[in-house]
Amino acid sequence: MTLIPRHRAARYAAAFWVLACLLSLAAFLMHPGVESNSKTALAMLVPLYLTGMPVSHAAMLAVIDIRLRIYLDDGTVLSVLAEGLGFWAFLAVSGYLQWFVLLPWLARLLARLLRLLLNPSR
Protein backbone atom coordinates (compact mmCIF):
# COMPACT_ATOMS: atom_id res chain seq x y z
CA MET A 1 0.00 0.00 0.00
CA THR A 2 1.53 3.32 -1.09
CA LEU A 3 0.42 6.93 -0.88
CA ILE A 4 1.15 7.60 -4.55
CA PRO A 5 -1.15 5.82 -7.01
CA ARG A 6 0.36 3.19 -9.31
CA HIS A 7 -1.37 4.00 -12.58
CA ARG A 8 -0.93 7.14 -14.63
CA ALA A 9 -4.65 8.01 -14.70
CA ALA A 10 -4.87 7.58 -10.93
CA ARG A 11 -1.85 9.86 -10.48
CA TYR A 12 -3.57 12.52 -12.59
CA ALA A 13 -6.74 12.10 -10.54
CA ALA A 14 -4.71 12.44 -7.32
CA ALA A 15 -3.07 15.61 -8.65
CA PHE A 16 -6.52 16.93 -9.54
CA TRP A 17 -7.68 16.12 -5.98
CA VAL A 18 -4.76 18.05 -4.49
CA LEU A 19 -5.48 20.98 -6.81
CA ALA A 20 -9.17 20.95 -5.86
CA CYS A 21 -8.20 20.91 -2.18
CA LEU A 22 -5.89 23.88 -2.65
CA LEU A 23 -8.57 25.77 -4.58
CA SER A 24 -11.12 25.14 -1.83
CA LEU A 25 -8.60 26.36 0.76
CA ALA A 26 -7.98 29.52 -1.26
CA ALA A 27 -11.74 30.10 -1.62
CA PHE A 28 -12.17 29.65 2.12
CA LEU A 29 -9.31 32.00 3.03
CA MET A 30 -10.50 34.71 0.60
CA HIS A 31 -14.10 34.60 1.84
CA PRO A 32 -14.99 37.83 3.68
CA GLY A 33 -16.63 35.81 6.45
CA VAL A 34 -13.23 34.64 7.70
CA GLU A 35 -12.26 38.15 8.79
CA SER A 36 -15.65 38.85 10.34
CA ASN A 37 -15.67 35.41 12.05
CA SER A 38 -18.86 34.41 10.23
CA LYS A 39 -19.72 30.73 9.85
CA THR A 40 -20.77 31.39 6.24
CA ALA A 41 -17.10 31.09 5.28
CA LEU A 42 -17.28 27.37 6.06
CA ALA A 43 -19.67 26.99 3.12
CA MET A 44 -16.62 27.21 0.83
CA LEU A 45 -15.62 23.75 2.09
CA VAL A 46 -18.91 22.05 1.15
CA PRO A 47 -17.72 20.87 -2.32
CA LEU A 48 -14.71 19.24 -0.69
CA TYR A 49 -17.02 17.67 1.89
CA LEU A 50 -19.30 16.27 -0.81
CA THR A 51 -16.51 14.84 -2.96
CA GLY A 52 -14.98 13.10 0.03
CA MET A 53 -18.13 11.33 1.18
CA PRO A 54 -18.53 9.08 3.20
CA VAL A 55 -15.20 9.54 5.01
CA SER A 56 -15.59 13.33 5.00
CA HIS A 57 -18.59 12.99 7.27
CA ALA A 58 -16.35 11.33 9.86
CA ALA A 59 -13.92 14.25 9.45
CA MET A 60 -16.74 16.70 10.08
CA LEU A 61 -17.76 14.83 13.23
CA ALA A 62 -14.13 14.83 14.42
CA VAL A 63 -13.84 18.61 13.98
CA ILE A 64 -17.12 19.16 15.80
CA ASP A 65 -15.95 16.91 18.64
CA ILE A 66 -12.60 18.71 18.91
CA ARG A 67 -14.32 22.11 18.89
CA LEU A 68 -16.76 20.97 21.61
CA ARG A 69 -13.98 19.55 23.79
CA ILE A 70 -11.97 22.77 23.55
CA TYR A 71 -15.05 24.79 24.44
CA LEU A 72 -16.01 22.57 27.37
CA ASP A 73 -12.46 22.32 28.76
CA ASP A 74 -11.61 26.01 29.04
CA GLY A 75 -14.50 27.92 27.47
CA THR A 76 -12.48 28.97 24.42
CA VAL A 77 -14.51 29.46 21.27
CA LEU A 78 -12.57 28.58 18.13
CA SER A 79 -12.44 31.20 15.45
CA VAL A 80 -13.90 30.40 12.05
CA LEU A 81 -10.37 30.46 10.63
CA ALA A 82 -9.10 27.81 13.07
CA GLU A 83 -12.20 25.67 12.64
CA GLY A 84 -12.07 25.98 8.84
CA LEU A 85 -8.37 25.13 8.62
CA GLY A 86 -8.87 22.08 10.82
CA PHE A 87 -11.90 20.99 8.83
CA TRP A 88 -10.07 21.54 5.53
CA ALA A 89 -7.06 19.51 6.72
CA PHE A 90 -9.26 16.62 7.85
CA LEU A 91 -11.24 16.71 4.59
CA ALA A 92 -8.21 16.89 2.32
CA VAL A 93 -6.27 14.10 4.03
CA SER A 94 -9.20 11.76 4.65
CA GLY A 95 -10.53 12.23 1.11
CA TYR A 96 -7.13 11.52 -0.43
CA LEU A 97 -6.65 8.44 1.71
CA GLN A 98 -10.14 7.21 0.89
CA TRP A 99 -9.93 7.58 -2.88
CA PHE A 100 -6.27 6.94 -3.61
CA VAL A 101 -5.07 4.55 -0.89
CA LEU A 102 -7.95 2.66 0.71
CA LEU A 103 -10.19 2.19 -2.35
CA PRO A 104 -7.42 0.82 -4.64
CA TRP A 105 -6.23 -1.46 -1.85
CA LEU A 106 -9.77 -2.80 -1.38
CA ALA A 107 -10.19 -3.25 -5.14
CA ARG A 108 -6.96 -5.27 -5.34
CA LEU A 109 -8.01 -7.34 -2.33
CA LEU A 110 -11.43 -8.09 -3.83
CA ALA A 111 -9.86 -8.97 -7.19
CA ARG A 112 -7.49 -11.38 -5.46
CA LEU A 113 -10.36 -12.96 -3.52
CA LEU A 114 -12.43 -13.32 -6.68
CA ARG A 115 -9.52 -14.98 -8.47
CA LEU A 116 -9.17 -17.43 -5.59
CA LEU A 117 -12.90 -18.17 -5.58
CA LEU A 118 -13.17 -18.61 -9.33
CA ASN A 119 -9.96 -20.58 -9.72
CA PRO A 120 -9.43 -22.56 -6.48
CA SER A 121 -6.75 -24.80 -8.02
CA ARG A 122 -4.10 -22.09 -7.62
mmCIF file of N, CA and C in Angstrom:
data_model
loop_
_atom_site.group_PDB
_atom_site.id
_atom_site.type_symbol
_atom_site.label_atom_id
_atom_site.label_comp_id
_atom_site.label_asym_id
_atom_site.label_seq_id
_atom_site.Cartn_x
_atom_site.Cartn_y
_atom_site.Cartn_z
ATOM 1 N N MET A 1 0.849 -1.172 0.000
ATOM 2 C CA MET A 1 0.000 0.000 0.000
ATOM 3 C C MET A 1 0.898 1.240 0.000
ATOM 4 N N THR A 2 0.723 2.110 -0.991
ATOM 5 C CA THR A 2 1.532 3.318 -1.091
ATOM 6 C C THR A 2 0.625 4.545 -1.150
ATOM 7 N N LEU A 3 1.198 5.679 -0.861
ATOM 8 C CA LEU A 3 0.420 6.927 -0.884
ATOM 9 C C LEU A 3 0.307 7.508 -2.286
ATOM 10 N N ILE A 4 1.200 7.099 -3.181
ATOM 11 C CA ILE A 4 1.152 7.599 -4.551
ATOM 12 C C ILE A 4 0.546 6.509 -5.430
ATOM 13 N N PRO A 5 -0.495 6.839 -6.176
ATOM 14 C CA PRO A 5 -1.152 5.821 -7.013
ATOM 15 C C PRO A 5 -0.197 5.201 -8.028
ATOM 16 N N ARG A 6 -0.491 3.949 -8.393
ATOM 17 C CA ARG A 6 0.362 3.194 -9.305
ATOM 18 C C ARG A 6 0.167 3.595 -10.767
ATOM 19 N N HIS A 7 -1.065 3.766 -11.169
ATOM 20 C CA HIS A 7 -1.370 3.996 -12.579
ATOM 21 C C HIS A 7 -1.353 5.490 -12.915
ATOM 22 N N ARG A 8 -1.047 5.765 -14.165
ATOM 23 C CA ARG A 8 -0.927 7.144 -14.629
ATOM 24 C C ARG A 8 -2.238 7.918 -14.447
ATOM 25 N N ALA A 9 -3.357 7.329 -14.831
ATOM 26 C CA ALA A 9 -4.651 8.014 -14.699
ATOM 27 C C ALA A 9 -4.972 8.302 -13.234
ATOM 28 N N ALA A 10 -4.633 7.370 -12.364
ATOM 29 C CA ALA A 10 -4.866 7.584 -10.932
ATOM 30 C C ALA A 10 -3.955 8.682 -10.393
ATOM 31 N N ARG A 11 -2.740 8.772 -10.899
ATOM 32 C CA ARG A 11 -1.848 9.862 -10.477
ATOM 33 C C ARG A 11 -2.390 11.208 -10.910
ATOM 34 N N TYR A 12 -2.946 11.269 -12.136
ATOM 35 C CA TYR A 12 -3.572 12.518 -12.589
ATOM 36 C C TYR A 12 -4.787 12.859 -11.738
ATOM 37 N N ALA A 13 -5.574 11.863 -11.385
ATOM 38 C CA ALA A 13 -6.742 12.099 -10.537
ATOM 39 C C ALA A 13 -6.306 12.581 -9.152
ATOM 40 N N ALA A 14 -5.229 12.009 -8.623
ATOM 41 C CA ALA A 14 -4.714 12.444 -7.324
ATOM 42 C C ALA A 14 -4.205 13.881 -7.395
ATOM 43 N N ALA A 15 -3.536 14.224 -8.486
ATOM 44 C CA ALA A 15 -3.067 15.605 -8.654
ATOM 45 C C ALA A 15 -4.258 16.553 -8.753
ATOM 46 N N PHE A 16 -5.309 16.126 -9.450
ATOM 47 C CA PHE A 16 -6.520 16.930 -9.540
ATOM 48 C C PHE A 16 -7.153 17.094 -8.156
ATOM 49 N N TRP A 17 -7.138 16.038 -7.350
ATOM 50 C CA TRP A 17 -7.676 16.115 -5.984
ATOM 51 C C TRP A 17 -6.902 17.148 -5.164
ATOM 52 N N VAL A 18 -5.587 17.101 -5.238
ATOM 53 C CA VAL A 18 -4.764 18.049 -4.487
ATOM 54 C C VAL A 18 -5.038 19.476 -4.966
ATOM 55 N N LEU A 19 -5.156 19.665 -6.273
ATOM 56 C CA LEU A 19 -5.476 20.982 -6.813
ATOM 57 C C LEU A 19 -6.843 21.458 -6.335
ATOM 58 N N ALA A 20 -7.831 20.583 -6.343
ATOM 59 C CA ALA A 20 -9.167 20.949 -5.859
ATOM 60 C C ALA A 20 -9.129 21.306 -4.380
ATOM 61 N N CYS A 21 -8.342 20.595 -3.606
ATOM 62 C CA CYS A 21 -8.205 20.911 -2.180
ATOM 63 C C CYS A 21 -7.573 22.285 -1.981
ATOM 64 N N LEU A 22 -6.540 22.572 -2.766
ATOM 65 C CA LEU A 22 -5.887 23.883 -2.655
ATOM 66 C C LEU A 22 -6.812 25.009 -3.090
ATOM 67 N N LEU A 23 -7.609 24.762 -4.133
ATOM 68 C CA LEU A 23 -8.574 25.775 -4.575
ATOM 69 C C LEU A 23 -9.648 26.011 -3.516
ATOM 70 N N SER A 24 -10.112 24.955 -2.870
ATOM 71 C CA SER A 24 -11.121 25.145 -1.830
ATOM 72 C C SER A 24 -10.527 25.874 -0.622
ATOM 73 N N LEU A 25 -9.260 25.619 -0.321
ATOM 74 C CA LEU A 25 -8.596 26.356 0.762
ATOM 75 C C LEU A 25 -8.480 27.831 0.406
ATOM 76 N N ALA A 26 -8.090 28.117 -0.830
ATOM 77 C CA ALA A 26 -7.980 29.518 -1.257
ATOM 78 C C ALA A 26 -9.346 30.209 -1.215
ATOM 79 N N ALA A 27 -10.390 29.524 -1.662
ATOM 80 C CA ALA A 27 -11.736 30.105 -1.624
ATOM 81 C C ALA A 27 -12.161 30.368 -0.188
ATOM 82 N N PHE A 28 -11.833 29.456 0.704
ATOM 83 C CA PHE A 28 -12.171 29.648 2.119
ATOM 84 C C PHE A 28 -11.427 30.845 2.700
ATOM 85 N N LEU A 29 -10.121 30.913 2.443
ATOM 86 C CA LEU A 29 -9.314 31.995 3.031
ATOM 87 C C LEU A 29 -9.674 33.369 2.469
ATOM 88 N N MET A 30 -10.143 33.422 1.213
ATOM 89 C CA MET A 30 -10.500 34.708 0.605
ATOM 90 C C MET A 30 -11.938 35.127 0.908
ATOM 91 N N HIS A 31 -12.713 34.253 1.524
ATOM 92 C CA HIS A 31 -14.101 34.603 1.841
ATOM 93 C C HIS A 31 -14.118 35.708 2.895
ATOM 94 N N PRO A 32 -14.961 36.727 2.700
ATOM 95 C CA PRO A 32 -14.993 37.827 3.678
ATOM 96 C C PRO A 32 -15.461 37.390 5.058
ATOM 97 N N GLY A 33 -16.144 36.270 5.158
ATOM 98 C CA GLY A 33 -16.626 35.806 6.452
ATOM 99 C C GLY A 33 -15.523 35.359 7.384
ATOM 100 N N VAL A 34 -14.347 35.052 6.843
ATOM 101 C CA VAL A 34 -13.228 34.639 7.695
ATOM 102 C C VAL A 34 -12.785 35.792 8.582
ATOM 103 N N GLU A 35 -12.690 36.985 8.006
ATOM 104 C CA GLU A 35 -12.263 38.150 8.786
ATOM 105 C C GLU A 35 -13.314 38.571 9.798
ATOM 106 N N SER A 36 -14.589 38.444 9.427
ATOM 107 C CA SER A 36 -15.653 38.855 10.337
ATOM 108 C C SER A 36 -16.097 37.721 11.256
ATOM 109 N N ASN A 37 -15.396 36.578 11.212
ATOM 110 C CA ASN A 37 -15.672 35.408 12.048
ATOM 111 C C ASN A 37 -17.099 34.893 11.847
ATOM 112 N N SER A 38 -17.525 34.882 10.587
ATOM 113 C CA SER A 38 -18.860 34.409 10.228
ATOM 114 C C SER A 38 -18.783 32.958 9.751
ATOM 115 N N LYS A 39 -19.703 32.150 10.228
ATOM 116 C CA LYS A 39 -19.723 30.726 9.853
ATOM 117 C C LYS A 39 -20.031 30.509 8.373
ATOM 118 N N THR A 40 -20.470 31.546 7.668
ATOM 119 C CA THR A 40 -20.768 31.392 6.241
ATOM 120 C C THR A 40 -19.509 31.059 5.441
ATOM 121 N N ALA A 41 -18.350 31.396 5.975
ATOM 122 C CA ALA A 41 -17.098 31.089 5.283
ATOM 123 C C ALA A 41 -16.887 29.583 5.163
ATOM 124 N N LEU A 42 -17.435 28.826 6.100
ATOM 125 C CA LEU A 42 -17.278 27.371 6.060
ATOM 126 C C LEU A 42 -18.017 26.755 4.879
ATOM 127 N N ALA A 43 -18.936 27.491 4.289
ATOM 128 C CA ALA A 43 -19.670 26.990 3.120
ATOM 129 C C ALA A 43 -18.737 26.758 1.933
ATOM 130 N N MET A 44 -17.579 27.403 1.920
ATOM 131 C CA MET A 44 -16.618 27.207 0.833
ATOM 132 C C MET A 44 -16.026 25.798 0.848
ATOM 133 N N LEU A 45 -16.176 25.094 1.969
ATOM 134 C CA LEU A 45 -15.618 23.749 2.088
ATOM 135 C C LEU A 45 -16.637 22.658 1.757
ATOM 136 N N VAL A 46 -17.863 23.036 1.451
ATOM 137 C CA VAL A 46 -18.911 22.051 1.151
ATOM 138 C C VAL A 46 -18.574 21.189 -0.073
ATOM 139 N N PRO A 47 -18.071 21.755 -1.189
ATOM 140 C CA PRO A 47 -17.724 20.868 -2.315
ATOM 141 C C PRO A 47 -16.678 19.809 -1.947
ATOM 142 N N LEU A 48 -15.718 20.189 -1.139
ATOM 143 C CA LEU A 48 -14.706 19.238 -0.691
ATOM 144 C C LEU A 48 -15.344 18.176 0.205
ATOM 145 N N TYR A 49 -16.281 18.602 1.031
ATOM 146 C CA TYR A 49 -17.015 17.668 1.892
ATOM 147 C C TYR A 49 -17.800 16.666 1.042
ATOM 148 N N LEU A 50 -18.476 17.143 0.020
ATOM 149 C CA LEU A 50 -19.304 16.270 -0.808
ATOM 150 C C LEU A 50 -18.466 15.294 -1.643
ATOM 151 N N THR A 51 -17.335 15.736 -2.151
ATOM 152 C CA THR A 51 -16.510 14.838 -2.964
ATOM 153 C C THR A 51 -15.773 13.800 -2.122
ATOM 154 N N GLY A 52 -15.666 14.043 -0.845
ATOM 155 C CA GLY A 52 -14.979 13.099 0.030
ATOM 156 C C GLY A 52 -15.899 12.174 0.800
ATOM 157 N N MET A 53 -17.184 12.188 0.457
ATOM 158 C CA MET A 53 -18.133 11.329 1.178
ATOM 159 C C MET A 53 -17.777 9.873 0.956
ATOM 160 N N PRO A 54 -17.957 9.007 1.865
ATOM 161 C CA PRO A 54 -18.526 9.081 3.202
ATOM 162 C C PRO A 54 -17.507 9.396 4.302
ATOM 163 N N VAL A 55 -16.216 9.310 3.981
ATOM 164 C CA VAL A 55 -15.202 9.542 5.012
ATOM 165 C C VAL A 55 -15.211 10.993 5.487
ATOM 166 N N SER A 56 -15.579 11.918 4.615
ATOM 167 C CA SER A 56 -15.587 13.326 5.002
ATOM 168 C C SER A 56 -16.597 13.598 6.108
ATOM 169 N N HIS A 57 -17.623 12.802 6.187
ATOM 170 C CA HIS A 57 -18.590 12.992 7.268
ATOM 171 C C HIS A 57 -17.931 12.670 8.613
ATOM 172 N N ALA A 58 -17.094 11.653 8.638
ATOM 173 C CA ALA A 58 -16.350 11.332 9.859
ATOM 174 C C ALA A 58 -15.397 12.472 10.224
ATOM 175 N N ALA A 59 -14.798 13.102 9.202
ATOM 176 C CA ALA A 59 -13.916 14.247 9.455
ATOM 177 C C ALA A 59 -14.702 15.401 10.058
ATOM 178 N N MET A 60 -15.906 15.639 9.539
ATOM 179 C CA MET A 60 -16.741 16.705 10.079
ATOM 180 C C MET A 60 -17.086 16.424 11.542
ATOM 181 N N LEU A 61 -17.436 15.188 11.853
ATOM 182 C CA LEU A 61 -17.760 14.833 13.233
ATOM 183 C C LEU A 61 -16.544 14.986 14.142
ATOM 184 N N ALA A 62 -15.358 14.671 13.626
ATOM 185 C CA ALA A 62 -14.132 14.830 14.421
ATOM 186 C C ALA A 62 -13.873 16.300 14.740
ATOM 187 N N VAL A 63 -14.060 17.172 13.742
ATOM 188 C CA VAL A 63 -13.840 18.606 13.977
ATOM 189 C C VAL A 63 -14.858 19.141 14.979
ATOM 190 N N ILE A 64 -16.098 18.713 14.858
ATOM 191 C CA ILE A 64 -17.124 19.158 15.804
ATOM 192 C C ILE A 64 -16.784 18.683 17.206
ATOM 193 N N ASP A 65 -16.319 17.436 17.331
ATOM 194 C CA ASP A 65 -15.953 16.908 18.640
ATOM 195 C C ASP A 65 -14.768 17.667 19.235
ATOM 196 N N ILE A 66 -13.766 17.951 18.429
ATOM 197 C CA ILE A 66 -12.603 18.709 18.913
ATOM 198 C C ILE A 66 -13.029 20.105 19.357
ATOM 199 N N ARG A 67 -13.847 20.755 18.544
ATOM 200 C CA ARG A 67 -14.316 22.105 18.891
ATOM 201 C C ARG A 67 -15.103 22.073 20.207
ATOM 202 N N LEU A 68 -15.959 21.085 20.386
ATOM 203 C CA LEU A 68 -16.756 20.968 21.607
ATOM 204 C C LEU A 68 -15.874 20.706 22.814
ATOM 205 N N ARG A 69 -14.876 19.827 22.667
ATOM 206 C CA ARG A 69 -13.978 19.548 23.794
ATOM 207 C C ARG A 69 -13.184 20.785 24.207
ATOM 208 N N ILE A 70 -12.705 21.541 23.228
ATOM 209 C CA ILE A 70 -11.967 22.767 23.549
ATOM 210 C C ILE A 70 -12.877 23.742 24.279
ATOM 211 N N TYR A 71 -14.102 23.874 23.808
ATOM 212 C CA TYR A 71 -15.053 24.791 24.438
ATOM 213 C C TYR A 71 -15.389 24.343 25.858
ATOM 214 N N LEU A 72 -15.627 23.052 26.052
ATOM 215 C CA LEU A 72 -16.008 22.566 27.375
ATOM 216 C C LEU A 72 -14.841 22.556 28.352
ATOM 217 N N ASP A 73 -13.622 22.366 27.868
ATOM 218 C CA ASP A 73 -12.463 22.323 28.762
ATOM 219 C C ASP A 73 -12.130 23.683 29.353
ATOM 220 N N ASP A 74 -12.017 24.698 28.503
ATOM 221 C CA ASP A 74 -11.611 26.007 29.036
ATOM 222 C C ASP A 74 -12.474 27.166 28.554
ATOM 223 N N GLY A 75 -13.573 26.874 27.893
ATOM 224 C CA GLY A 75 -14.498 27.923 27.471
ATOM 225 C C GLY A 75 -14.049 28.709 26.258
ATOM 226 N N THR A 76 -12.989 28.263 25.597
ATOM 227 C CA THR A 76 -12.484 28.965 24.422
ATOM 228 C C THR A 76 -13.352 28.629 23.214
ATOM 229 N N VAL A 77 -13.752 29.650 22.499
ATOM 230 C CA VAL A 77 -14.515 29.456 21.268
ATOM 231 C C VAL A 77 -13.533 29.577 20.109
ATOM 232 N N LEU A 78 -13.475 28.540 19.275
ATOM 233 C CA LEU A 78 -12.574 28.579 18.130
ATOM 234 C C LEU A 78 -13.037 29.609 17.115
ATOM 235 N N SER A 79 -12.091 30.268 16.518
ATOM 236 C CA SER A 79 -12.439 31.197 15.448
ATOM 237 C C SER A 79 -12.827 30.395 14.206
ATOM 238 N N VAL A 80 -13.509 31.047 13.303
ATOM 239 C CA VAL A 80 -13.899 30.396 12.054
ATOM 240 C C VAL A 80 -12.655 29.987 11.268
ATOM 241 N N LEU A 81 -11.610 30.790 11.335
ATOM 242 C CA LEU A 81 -10.370 30.463 10.630
ATOM 243 C C LEU A 81 -9.775 29.157 11.159
ATOM 244 N N ALA A 82 -9.666 29.030 12.479
ATOM 245 C CA ALA A 82 -9.100 27.814 13.066
ATOM 246 C C ALA A 82 -9.978 26.607 12.768
ATOM 247 N N GLU A 83 -11.283 26.768 12.907
ATOM 248 C CA GLU A 83 -12.196 25.668 12.635
ATOM 249 C C GLU A 83 -12.148 25.266 11.157
ATOM 250 N N GLY A 84 -12.113 26.249 10.272
ATOM 251 C CA GLY A 84 -12.068 25.978 8.844
ATOM 252 C C GLY A 84 -10.780 25.308 8.416
ATOM 253 N N LEU A 85 -9.657 25.749 8.970
ATOM 254 C CA LEU A 85 -8.372 25.129 8.624
ATOM 255 C C LEU A 85 -8.311 23.686 9.116
ATOM 256 N N GLY A 86 -8.828 23.449 10.315
ATOM 257 C CA GLY A 86 -8.868 22.082 10.823
ATOM 258 C C GLY A 86 -9.777 21.201 9.986
ATOM 259 N N PHE A 87 -10.943 21.732 9.643
ATOM 260 C CA PHE A 87 -11.898 20.989 8.832
ATOM 261 C C PHE A 87 -11.317 20.712 7.452
ATOM 262 N N TRP A 88 -10.673 21.717 6.848
ATOM 263 C CA TRP A 88 -10.065 21.537 5.532
ATOM 264 C C TRP A 88 -8.987 20.457 5.575
ATOM 265 N N ALA A 89 -8.138 20.498 6.611
ATOM 266 C CA ALA A 89 -7.060 19.511 6.721
ATOM 267 C C ALA A 89 -7.623 18.096 6.849
ATOM 268 N N PHE A 90 -8.633 17.931 7.701
ATOM 269 C CA PHE A 90 -9.258 16.616 7.850
ATOM 270 C C PHE A 90 -9.881 16.161 6.537
ATOM 271 N N LEU A 91 -10.585 17.069 5.851
ATOM 272 C CA LEU A 91 -11.245 16.707 4.594
ATOM 273 C C LEU A 91 -10.237 16.332 3.509
ATOM 274 N N ALA A 92 -9.196 17.128 3.380
ATOM 275 C CA ALA A 92 -8.208 16.885 2.323
ATOM 276 C C ALA A 92 -7.488 15.553 2.537
ATOM 277 N N VAL A 93 -7.029 15.322 3.741
ATOM 278 C CA VAL A 93 -6.267 14.102 4.027
ATOM 279 C C VAL A 93 -7.167 12.872 3.981
ATOM 280 N N SER A 94 -8.321 12.950 4.630
ATOM 281 C CA SER A 94 -9.195 11.764 4.648
ATOM 282 C C SER A 94 -9.743 11.445 3.257
ATOM 283 N N GLY A 95 -10.056 12.467 2.468
ATOM 284 C CA GLY A 95 -10.529 12.227 1.107
ATOM 285 C C GLY A 95 -9.456 11.597 0.239
ATOM 286 N N TYR A 96 -8.232 12.095 0.347
ATOM 287 C CA TYR A 96 -7.132 11.518 -0.429
ATOM 288 C C TYR A 96 -6.916 10.055 -0.035
ATOM 289 N N LEU A 97 -6.867 9.807 1.262
ATOM 290 C CA LEU A 97 -6.648 8.436 1.715
ATOM 291 C C LEU A 97 -7.782 7.516 1.269
ATOM 292 N N GLN A 98 -9.004 8.028 1.306
ATOM 293 C CA GLN A 98 -10.143 7.210 0.892
ATOM 294 C C GLN A 98 -10.078 6.837 -0.572
ATOM 295 N N TRP A 99 -9.849 7.819 -1.441
ATOM 296 C CA TRP A 99 -9.933 7.582 -2.879
ATOM 297 C C TRP A 99 -8.673 6.985 -3.480
ATOM 298 N N PHE A 100 -7.510 7.323 -2.942
ATOM 299 C CA PHE A 100 -6.268 6.936 -3.610
ATOM 300 C C PHE A 100 -5.408 5.943 -2.850
ATOM 301 N N VAL A 101 -5.805 5.573 -1.635
ATOM 302 C CA VAL A 101 -5.075 4.554 -0.887
ATOM 303 C C VAL A 101 -6.014 3.398 -0.525
ATOM 304 N N LEU A 102 -7.068 3.709 0.212
ATOM 305 C CA LEU A 102 -7.954 2.659 0.706
ATOM 306 C C LEU A 102 -8.762 1.990 -0.404
ATOM 307 N N LEU A 103 -9.365 2.767 -1.281
ATOM 308 C CA LEU A 103 -10.190 2.192 -2.350
ATOM 309 C C LEU A 103 -9.380 1.306 -3.312
ATOM 310 N N PRO A 104 -8.207 1.732 -3.793
ATOM 311 C CA PRO A 104 -7.418 0.825 -4.638
ATOM 312 C C PRO A 104 -6.975 -0.441 -3.902
ATOM 313 N N TRP A 105 -6.631 -0.297 -2.638
ATOM 314 C CA TRP A 105 -6.232 -1.464 -1.855
ATOM 315 C C TRP A 105 -7.393 -2.451 -1.744
ATOM 316 N N LEU A 106 -8.597 -1.937 -1.454
ATOM 317 C CA LEU A 106 -9.769 -2.805 -1.375
ATOM 318 C C LEU A 106 -10.084 -3.449 -2.721
ATOM 319 N N ALA A 107 -9.931 -2.700 -3.804
ATOM 320 C CA ALA A 107 -10.186 -3.250 -5.138
ATOM 321 C C ALA A 107 -9.215 -4.381 -5.446
ATOM 322 N N ARG A 108 -7.930 -4.199 -5.114
ATOM 323 C CA ARG A 108 -6.955 -5.267 -5.340
ATOM 324 C C ARG A 108 -7.256 -6.484 -4.467
ATOM 325 N N LEU A 109 -7.661 -6.243 -3.228
ATOM 326 C CA LEU A 109 -8.006 -7.337 -2.333
ATOM 327 C C LEU A 109 -9.211 -8.123 -2.851
ATOM 328 N N LEU A 110 -10.242 -7.417 -3.291
ATOM 329 C CA LEU A 110 -11.426 -8.089 -3.832
ATOM 330 C C LEU A 110 -11.105 -8.848 -5.112
ATOM 331 N N ALA A 111 -10.261 -8.275 -5.962
ATOM 332 C CA ALA A 111 -9.863 -8.970 -7.190
ATOM 333 C C ALA A 111 -9.106 -10.256 -6.857
ATOM 334 N N ARG A 112 -8.236 -10.192 -5.873
ATOM 335 C CA ARG A 112 -7.488 -11.378 -5.456
ATOM 336 C C ARG A 112 -8.430 -12.434 -4.889
ATOM 337 N N LEU A 113 -9.395 -12.018 -4.072
ATOM 338 C CA LEU A 113 -10.356 -12.964 -3.516
ATOM 339 C C LEU A 113 -11.227 -13.588 -4.603
ATOM 340 N N LEU A 114 -11.641 -12.790 -5.571
ATOM 341 C CA LEU A 114 -12.433 -13.324 -6.680
ATOM 342 C C LEU A 114 -11.632 -14.327 -7.502
ATOM 343 N N ARG A 115 -10.360 -14.030 -7.742
ATOM 344 C CA ARG A 115 -9.517 -14.977 -8.472
ATOM 345 C C ARG A 115 -9.400 -16.291 -7.716
ATOM 346 N N LEU A 116 -9.275 -16.218 -6.391
ATOM 347 C CA LEU A 116 -9.174 -17.432 -5.589
ATOM 348 C C LEU A 116 -10.491 -18.216 -5.602
ATOM 349 N N LEU A 117 -11.607 -17.498 -5.570
ATOM 350 C CA LEU A 117 -12.900 -18.170 -5.576
ATOM 351 C C LEU A 117 -13.214 -18.802 -6.922
ATOM 352 N N LEU A 118 -12.849 -18.106 -7.994
ATOM 353 C CA LEU A 118 -13.168 -18.609 -9.327
ATOM 354 C C LEU A 118 -12.183 -19.659 -9.828
ATOM 355 N N ASN A 119 -10.972 -19.622 -9.296
ATOM 356 C CA ASN A 119 -9.960 -20.582 -9.721
ATOM 357 C C ASN A 119 -9.284 -21.157 -8.460
ATOM 358 N N PRO A 120 -9.965 -22.057 -7.759
ATOM 359 C CA PRO A 120 -9.429 -22.563 -6.483
ATOM 360 C C PRO A 120 -8.223 -23.487 -6.638
ATOM 361 N N SER A 121 -7.871 -23.883 -7.844
ATOM 362 C CA SER A 121 -6.748 -24.801 -8.018
ATOM 363 C C SER A 121 -5.397 -24.128 -7.808
ATOM 364 N N ARG A 122 -5.361 -22.821 -7.810
ATOM 365 C CA ARG A 122 -4.098 -22.086 -7.619
ATOM 366 C C ARG A 122 -3.641 -22.142 -6.217
#
